[in-house]
Every structure is written in structure tokens, then in C-alpha cells.
Coordinates of C-alpha atoms in Angstrom, one line a residue:
M1 CA 16.4 39.1 -25.4
K2 CA 19.1 39.5 -28.0
E3 CA 20.1 42.7 -29.1
I4 CA 19.8 41.5 -32.8
P5 CA 17.7 42.3 -35.0
F6 CA 18.6 46.0 -34.1
H7 CA 15.9 48.6 -33.4
Y8 CA 16.6 50.0 -36.7
D9 CA 17.4 47.3 -39.3
Q10 CA 17.3 46.1 -42.9
V11 CA 16.2 43.4 -45.2
G12 CA 19.8 43.6 -47.0
S13 CA 19.4 43.6 -50.9
F14 CA 20.0 46.7 -52.7
L15 CA 19.7 48.1 -56.1
R16 CA 22.6 47.2 -58.5
P17 CA 24.6 50.4 -59.5
E18 CA 25.1 51.3 -63.1
P19 CA 29.0 50.1 -63.1
L20 CA 27.9 46.7 -62.0
K21 CA 25.0 46.4 -64.4
K22 CA 27.2 47.2 -67.0
A23 CA 29.8 44.7 -66.0
R24 CA 27.2 41.8 -65.8
A25 CA 25.9 42.6 -69.3
E26 CA 29.4 42.7 -70.8
F27 CA 30.3 39.3 -69.0
Q28 CA 27.0 37.9 -70.4
N29 CA 28.0 39.1 -73.7
Q30 CA 31.8 37.6 -73.1
T31 CA 33.4 40.7 -73.4
I32 CA 34.7 40.7 -70.1
S33 CA 36.0 37.9 -68.2
A34 CA 34.8 36.4 -64.8
A35 CA 37.8 37.8 -62.9
E36 CA 37.1 41.3 -64.4
L37 CA 33.4 40.9 -63.2
K38 CA 34.5 40.1 -59.9
K39 CA 36.6 43.0 -59.4
V40 CA 33.8 45.3 -60.1
E41 CA 31.6 43.3 -57.8
D42 CA 34.3 43.8 -55.2
Q43 CA 34.4 47.5 -55.6
T44 CA 30.8 48.1 -55.5
I45 CA 30.4 45.9 -52.6
I46 CA 33.2 47.7 -50.4
D47 CA 31.3 51.1 -51.5
L48 CA 28.0 49.7 -50.5
I49 CA 29.3 48.8 -46.9
T50 CA 30.8 52.3 -46.3
K51 CA 27.3 53.8 -47.3
Q52 CA 25.7 51.5 -45.0
V53 CA 28.0 52.3 -42.0
N54 CA 27.7 55.9 -42.8
A55 CA 24.0 55.5 -42.7
G56 CA 24.3 54.5 -39.2
L57 CA 23.3 50.7 -39.8
R58 CA 24.9 48.3 -37.2
A59 CA 24.6 45.3 -39.6
V60 CA 25.7 45.4 -43.1
T61 CA 25.3 43.1 -46.3
D62 CA 26.9 42.8 -49.7
G63 CA 23.7 43.9 -51.2
E64 CA 23.3 40.4 -52.8
F65 CA 25.4 42.2 -55.4
R66 CA 27.1 38.7 -56.6
R67 CA 23.7 37.2 -57.4
S68 CA 21.4 37.1 -60.5
W69 CA 18.3 36.0 -58.5
W70 CA 17.6 36.6 -54.5
H71 CA 17.0 33.0 -54.1
L72 CA 17.9 30.7 -57.1
D73 CA 21.7 31.2 -57.0
F74 CA 21.8 30.1 -53.3
L75 CA 19.3 27.1 -54.2
W76 CA 21.5 26.2 -57.4
G77 CA 24.4 25.6 -55.0
L78 CA 23.0 23.0 -53.2
N79 CA 24.0 19.5 -54.2
G80 CA 21.1 17.8 -56.0
V81 CA 19.5 21.1 -57.4
E82 CA 19.5 21.9 -60.9
V83 CA 19.0 25.0 -63.1
T84 CA 15.9 24.9 -65.3
T85 CA 14.4 27.5 -67.5
P86 CA 10.7 27.2 -67.7
E87 CA 8.3 28.8 -70.2
H88 CA 7.3 31.5 -68.3
G89 CA 8.8 33.7 -65.3
Y90 CA 7.0 34.3 -62.0
Q91 CA 3.9 36.1 -62.4
F92 CA 3.3 39.5 -60.1
N93 CA 0.4 41.4 -59.9
K94 CA 1.0 43.3 -63.1
V95 CA 4.4 42.1 -64.6
E96 CA 6.2 38.9 -65.2
T97 CA 10.0 38.1 -64.3
R98 CA 12.3 36.7 -66.6
A99 CA 12.2 32.8 -66.8
A100 CA 14.2 30.7 -64.6
S101 CA 13.8 28.1 -61.9
Y102 CA 15.0 24.6 -60.4
N103 CA 14.5 21.2 -60.1
V104 CA 15.4 18.6 -57.7
A105 CA 17.4 15.9 -59.6
D106 CA 19.1 14.0 -57.0
K107 CA 19.6 13.7 -53.2
I108 CA 20.0 17.2 -51.6
T109 CA 23.2 17.5 -49.5
Y110 CA 25.3 20.1 -48.2
N111 CA 27.7 21.5 -50.5
A112 CA 31.3 22.5 -48.9
E113 CA 32.1 24.5 -52.1
H114 CA 29.0 26.7 -52.2
P115 CA 30.1 30.2 -53.8
F116 CA 28.2 32.1 -50.8
F117 CA 30.8 31.0 -48.5
E118 CA 33.5 33.0 -50.4
A119 CA 31.3 36.1 -50.7
F120 CA 30.5 36.2 -47.0
T121 CA 34.3 35.6 -46.2
F122 CA 34.8 39.0 -48.5
L123 CA 32.1 40.8 -46.8
K124 CA 33.3 39.9 -43.4
E125 CA 37.1 40.8 -44.2
H126 CA 35.8 44.3 -45.5
T127 CA 33.2 45.2 -42.5
P128 CA 34.5 47.7 -40.1
A129 CA 35.1 46.6 -36.4
G130 CA 32.0 46.9 -34.4
I131 CA 29.8 46.4 -37.2
I132 CA 28.1 43.2 -38.1
P133 CA 28.1 41.2 -41.5
K134 CA 24.9 39.8 -42.2
V135 CA 24.0 36.8 -44.4
T136 CA 20.9 36.5 -46.3
I137 CA 19.8 33.2 -47.7
P138 CA 16.3 32.1 -49.1
S139 CA 14.2 29.7 -46.8
P140 CA 14.3 26.0 -47.6
T141 CA 10.5 26.3 -48.0
L142 CA 10.9 27.5 -51.3
L143 CA 12.0 24.0 -52.5
F144 CA 8.9 22.2 -51.4
N145 CA 5.7 24.6 -52.4
R146 CA 3.2 23.3 -54.6
K147 CA -0.4 23.6 -55.4
S148 CA -1.3 20.0 -54.9
D149 CA -0.5 17.2 -52.3
S150 CA 1.1 15.0 -54.9
F151 CA 4.9 14.8 -54.2
S152 CA 6.6 14.7 -57.5
Y153 CA 10.3 14.8 -57.0
E154 CA 11.8 12.0 -59.0
S155 CA 14.7 11.6 -56.6
Y156 CA 12.5 11.4 -53.6
S157 CA 9.4 9.2 -53.0
N158 CA 8.7 10.4 -49.3
E159 CA 8.1 14.1 -48.4
E160 CA 9.4 13.7 -44.8
V161 CA 12.9 12.1 -45.9
F162 CA 13.2 15.0 -48.3
I163 CA 12.4 17.6 -45.7
S164 CA 14.9 15.9 -43.4
D165 CA 17.6 16.0 -46.0
L166 CA 16.8 19.7 -46.9
A167 CA 17.1 20.6 -43.2
A168 CA 20.3 18.7 -42.9
A169 CA 21.8 20.5 -45.6
Y170 CA 20.7 23.8 -44.4
Q171 CA 22.1 23.2 -41.2
Q172 CA 25.4 22.3 -42.3
T173 CA 25.5 25.3 -44.4
I174 CA 24.6 27.4 -41.5
R175 CA 27.2 25.9 -39.3
K176 CA 29.8 26.7 -41.9
F177 CA 28.9 30.3 -42.0
Y178 CA 29.0 30.2 -38.3
D179 CA 32.6 28.6 -38.6
L180 CA 33.4 31.5 -40.9
G181 CA 32.6 34.2 -38.6
C182 CA 28.8 34.8 -39.2
R183 CA 26.5 35.7 -36.1
Y184 CA 23.5 37.0 -37.9
L185 CA 21.6 35.1 -40.6
Q186 CA 18.5 35.8 -42.2
L187 CA 16.0 33.5 -44.1
D188 CA 14.4 35.0 -46.8
D189 CA 10.8 33.5 -47.0
T190 CA 8.1 34.3 -49.6
S191 CA 6.2 31.3 -48.8
W192 CA 4.5 32.5 -45.7
G193 CA 3.5 35.8 -47.5
M194 CA 2.1 33.5 -50.4
Y195 CA 0.2 31.5 -48.1
T196 CA -1.5 34.4 -46.6
G197 CA -3.0 35.2 -50.2
F198 CA -3.7 31.6 -51.1
I199 CA -5.8 30.8 -48.0
E200 CA -7.4 34.1 -48.4
N201 CA -8.5 33.4 -51.8
A202 CA -9.2 29.5 -51.7
K203 CA -12.2 28.1 -53.4
S204 CA -12.6 25.3 -51.2
D205 CA -12.3 23.7 -47.7
D206 CA -9.7 21.1 -49.3
E207 CA -7.7 23.8 -50.8
I208 CA -7.5 25.5 -47.5
K209 CA -6.4 22.2 -45.7
H210 CA -3.6 21.8 -48.4
W211 CA -2.1 25.1 -47.7
H212 CA -2.3 24.5 -44.0
R213 CA -0.3 21.3 -44.6
Q214 CA 2.0 23.1 -46.3
C215 CA 2.4 25.6 -43.3
D216 CA 2.9 22.6 -41.1
A217 CA 5.7 21.2 -43.4
G218 CA 7.3 24.7 -43.4
V219 CA 7.4 24.7 -39.5
S220 CA 8.9 21.2 -39.5
V221 CA 11.7 21.8 -42.0
I222 CA 12.7 25.4 -40.5
N223 CA 12.8 24.1 -36.8
Q224 CA 14.8 20.9 -38.0
L225 CA 17.5 23.0 -39.3
L226 CA 17.6 25.5 -36.3
A227 CA 17.9 22.6 -33.8
G228 CA 21.2 22.6 -32.0
L229 CA 22.8 25.7 -33.7
P230 CA 24.9 27.7 -31.3
D231 CA 23.2 30.2 -28.9
D232 CA 25.1 33.3 -30.2
L233 CA 23.9 33.0 -33.8
T234 CA 20.7 35.1 -34.3
I235 CA 18.4 33.7 -36.9
T236 CA 15.6 36.1 -38.1
M237 CA 13.2 35.7 -41.1
H238 CA 12.0 38.1 -43.7
V239 CA 8.3 37.3 -44.6
C240 CA 7.9 38.6 -48.3
R241 CA 4.7 39.2 -50.6
G242 CA 7.1 39.7 -53.8
N243 CA 9.2 42.7 -55.0
Y244 CA 9.8 43.0 -58.6
K245 CA 10.1 46.3 -60.5
S246 CA 8.2 47.9 -57.6
D247 CA 5.3 45.4 -58.2
W248 CA 3.9 43.3 -55.5
A249 CA 2.8 39.4 -56.0
I250 CA 0.1 38.7 -53.5
A251 CA -2.2 40.3 -50.8
G252 CA -3.6 38.7 -47.5
P253 CA -3.5 39.6 -43.8
Y254 CA -0.8 37.6 -41.3
D255 CA -3.7 35.9 -39.4
H256 CA -3.8 33.0 -41.8
V257 CA -0.3 32.0 -40.9
A258 CA 0.3 33.9 -37.5
D259 CA -0.2 30.6 -35.5
Y260 CA 2.5 28.9 -37.7
L261 CA 5.0 32.0 -37.6
A262 CA 4.7 31.9 -33.8
Q263 CA 5.9 28.2 -33.7
L264 CA 9.2 29.0 -35.5
N265 CA 12.4 28.9 -33.3
I266 CA 13.7 32.1 -34.7
D267 CA 14.8 35.3 -32.9
G268 CA 13.1 37.8 -35.1
Y269 CA 10.6 38.4 -37.9
F270 CA 10.8 40.9 -40.7
L271 CA 7.3 41.8 -41.6
E272 CA 6.0 43.8 -44.4
Y273 CA 3.5 46.5 -43.2
D274 CA 3.9 49.2 -45.7
D275 CA 0.4 49.1 -47.1
N276 CA -2.9 47.4 -46.4
R277 CA -2.1 44.2 -48.0
S278 CA -0.7 43.0 -45.0
G279 CA -3.7 43.6 -42.9
G280 CA -3.4 44.7 -39.3
F281 CA -1.2 44.3 -36.2
E282 CA -3.4 42.1 -34.5
P283 CA -1.7 38.9 -35.5
L284 CA 1.6 39.9 -33.8
A285 CA 0.0 39.2 -30.5
K286 CA 0.4 35.5 -31.1
I287 CA 3.8 35.8 -31.9
Y288 CA 4.5 37.7 -28.6
Q289 CA 2.5 35.4 -26.5
Q290 CA 4.4 32.4 -27.6
G291 CA 7.7 33.8 -27.9
P292 CA 8.0 37.0 -25.5
S293 CA 11.8 37.1 -26.2
K294 CA 11.3 37.3 -29.9
K295 CA 11.6 40.8 -31.9
V296 CA 9.3 41.7 -34.6
V297 CA 10.6 44.1 -37.2
L298 CA 8.0 46.3 -38.5
G299 CA 8.4 46.8 -42.4
L300 CA 6.9 50.4 -42.4
V301 CA 9.2 52.1 -44.8
T302 CA 8.3 51.0 -48.3
S303 CA 11.0 50.2 -51.0
K304 CA 8.4 50.4 -53.9
F305 CA 8.1 54.2 -54.3
P306 CA 10.5 57.0 -53.6
E307 CA 8.6 59.4 -51.3
L308 CA 9.6 59.1 -47.8
E309 CA 7.3 58.2 -44.9
S310 CA 6.9 61.1 -42.4
K311 CA 8.4 60.6 -39.2
E312 CA 5.0 61.3 -37.4
S313 CA 3.3 58.4 -39.5
L314 CA 6.0 55.9 -38.5
I315 CA 5.6 56.8 -35.0
A316 CA 1.9 56.6 -35.2
R317 CA 2.2 52.9 -36.8
I318 CA 4.7 51.8 -34.1
T319 CA 2.5 53.2 -31.4
E320 CA -0.4 51.2 -32.7
A321 CA 1.6 48.0 -32.8
T322 CA 2.5 48.4 -29.2
T323 CA -1.0 47.4 -28.5
Y324 CA 0.2 43.9 -29.2
V325 CA 3.7 43.7 -28.6
P326 CA 5.8 45.6 -26.4
L327 CA 8.0 48.6 -27.7
E328 CA 11.3 46.9 -26.4
N329 CA 10.3 44.0 -28.9
L330 CA 9.6 46.2 -31.9
C331 CA 12.2 47.1 -34.4
L332 CA 11.8 49.4 -37.8
S333 CA 13.0 48.5 -41.5
P334 CA 12.0 49.0 -45.1
Q335 CA 9.3 46.5 -45.9
C336 CA 11.7 44.7 -48.1
G337 CA 15.2 45.0 -49.9
F338 CA 15.6 47.4 -52.8
A339 CA 16.7 44.9 -55.7

């Protein structure tokens, strides 16, 4: 069993400090240059690395401080994906995000000049010896979620070809991260969290079948991109249900997607379990049965309110989870990032 993910770990995004928020606003208002913004980003990331190391974390991230979105900045960096501005943002339980999205306008291919490579190089150069720099990128499933079976990208007429191209672009990207020194990469995936709610609230059998077809496609693209990657590269997945201004997007138990998650050829799962929206621990048994060397990181510490969970309550929840997964396969983290 791989050591990573660690028994105490993290998802990786952090709240932007005030100097960074101020600099970004000034850059948008064209009162400072891109070089001046980068200088602030660099220093706040160096400060964050120190904070993570001092907290005892064995893997650190750059907090995603160079991004405007946790997912879109990466997706926009792939060849074939363009920026769009829809009429509305993403609807959460009570709030709506600012409006931004993407369109697949051409064949998706690997971008050797993706800005995330430079960002990782900076992180690695400033990570102390003995600590692991961790990369977090959005899952490819985000590029083919849709509420009907119609495949509408003008640049593709066949979904299998689209998935194949997408998986290839991701694999080349991950291999580049590996060549730069990455040994720990996390796919952030809201799709599985969304599927739990969509299946839970489906109004017809046809709707349920549609979402199960989406799940099959998700397994296909992820396992394709993982095929043949180096053995000493750890790949984990964070299954998210939305986290925006302390609000959530969807609720539903993992029972609906556990069979699919168990099929993914990844090393570990970061799963939200900070409240009853996630259901019980029973689905974890399927993941363990199909992959007894895989780890499950229990997201028991919430990022949605400031009060700390008691040590006793965390121990009780972890003990409950050992009914389905051995203790040595379990880890602990916040349920999401903090940004």
C-alpha cells in the first residue's frame, strides 16, 4: 500500500489572503502589472508553504493562489477549450456564483505551454526537503457532463473520440507534471458528487439511466488517462459537492456512485463526510472490496464554519468507518478546500 495519501492530509485550496485579493483587484483595474501581481502571488505562496509545513502537513500545495477558479483556469489552458461568459453562474443551495464557463471549440489536445507547469515548478522549488509538493487539477469529467444524451460539441460528432482525445490530453499533461518532479496529483471531481444528487432526485427511470451512462463515461475517461502512468506517481480524487461562500450545491449518498468509484484505478479517495448530506459509510465497503490497497480520506473536518470538531467526535466517526474499511486504509482531512 502506498504511503500517500497520508493519514492526515488536505484537499489543497486555501482562502486568499488580503494582500493577494487586493493585488488581483488592482490588476483587474489595470493599476498594477502582471509582473507585480505575480510578485504578490509568489510571496503569499511562499508564506502558505511555511504555514502548511509548520502545521505538520507532509504534502503541501500552492493554495491554488494563481487561479481565479478552481477548475476553469486549468480547462481553459487545454488546446481546444475557449472561455465563455454565460448569462448565469453556477447555482448552489442558496447562492449563485459569478458567471464564467467554457466551450469545446476545437479538437482537445495537450498544451505544452500550460501555465500550471510553471506554477508547479515554483511550488516545487520552494518546498522544503522531505515535504511533497502536491498538484491539484480538475477531473476531465467536468468537460462532458450534461443533462441529456445529446452530444452537442460542434468539434466532435462522436463521444468516444472526444473521451479518447480528452484522456490523451490529460495523460500527456500528467506525464509533464511527472517530468517536472510531481509524485502526488489529485483530480478534483464534482461530477460524482453531483451524480449522487441527480440520481437521488431523478423523476423517471430514463433520467436515472442517463446519469448511470454519465457514470460509465466518467470511469472510461479517468481509467484511460491513468493507463500506463509511472508506478511511483500517486493519483487521488477529491469528490466534492460544491463549496462556495460556505454554501453547498447538492446532497445525496455515495450509494448511487460507489460501484463506479470502486472501478477507478486511483490510489485514494477524498470523500466529504462532514454532515448528513453524504449519507453513511456503508458504500466504502465496495471501494475496499474492489481495491484493498486503496485509501479513503474521510472529510470529517468541515471547511464551512469556523467551529472545530471535537477530538472525541472525530475518533467516534473514524471508528464507525472501520466497520467497512480497515483503519490502516483510512485517513483524515477537511471535507473540502477552503477557497
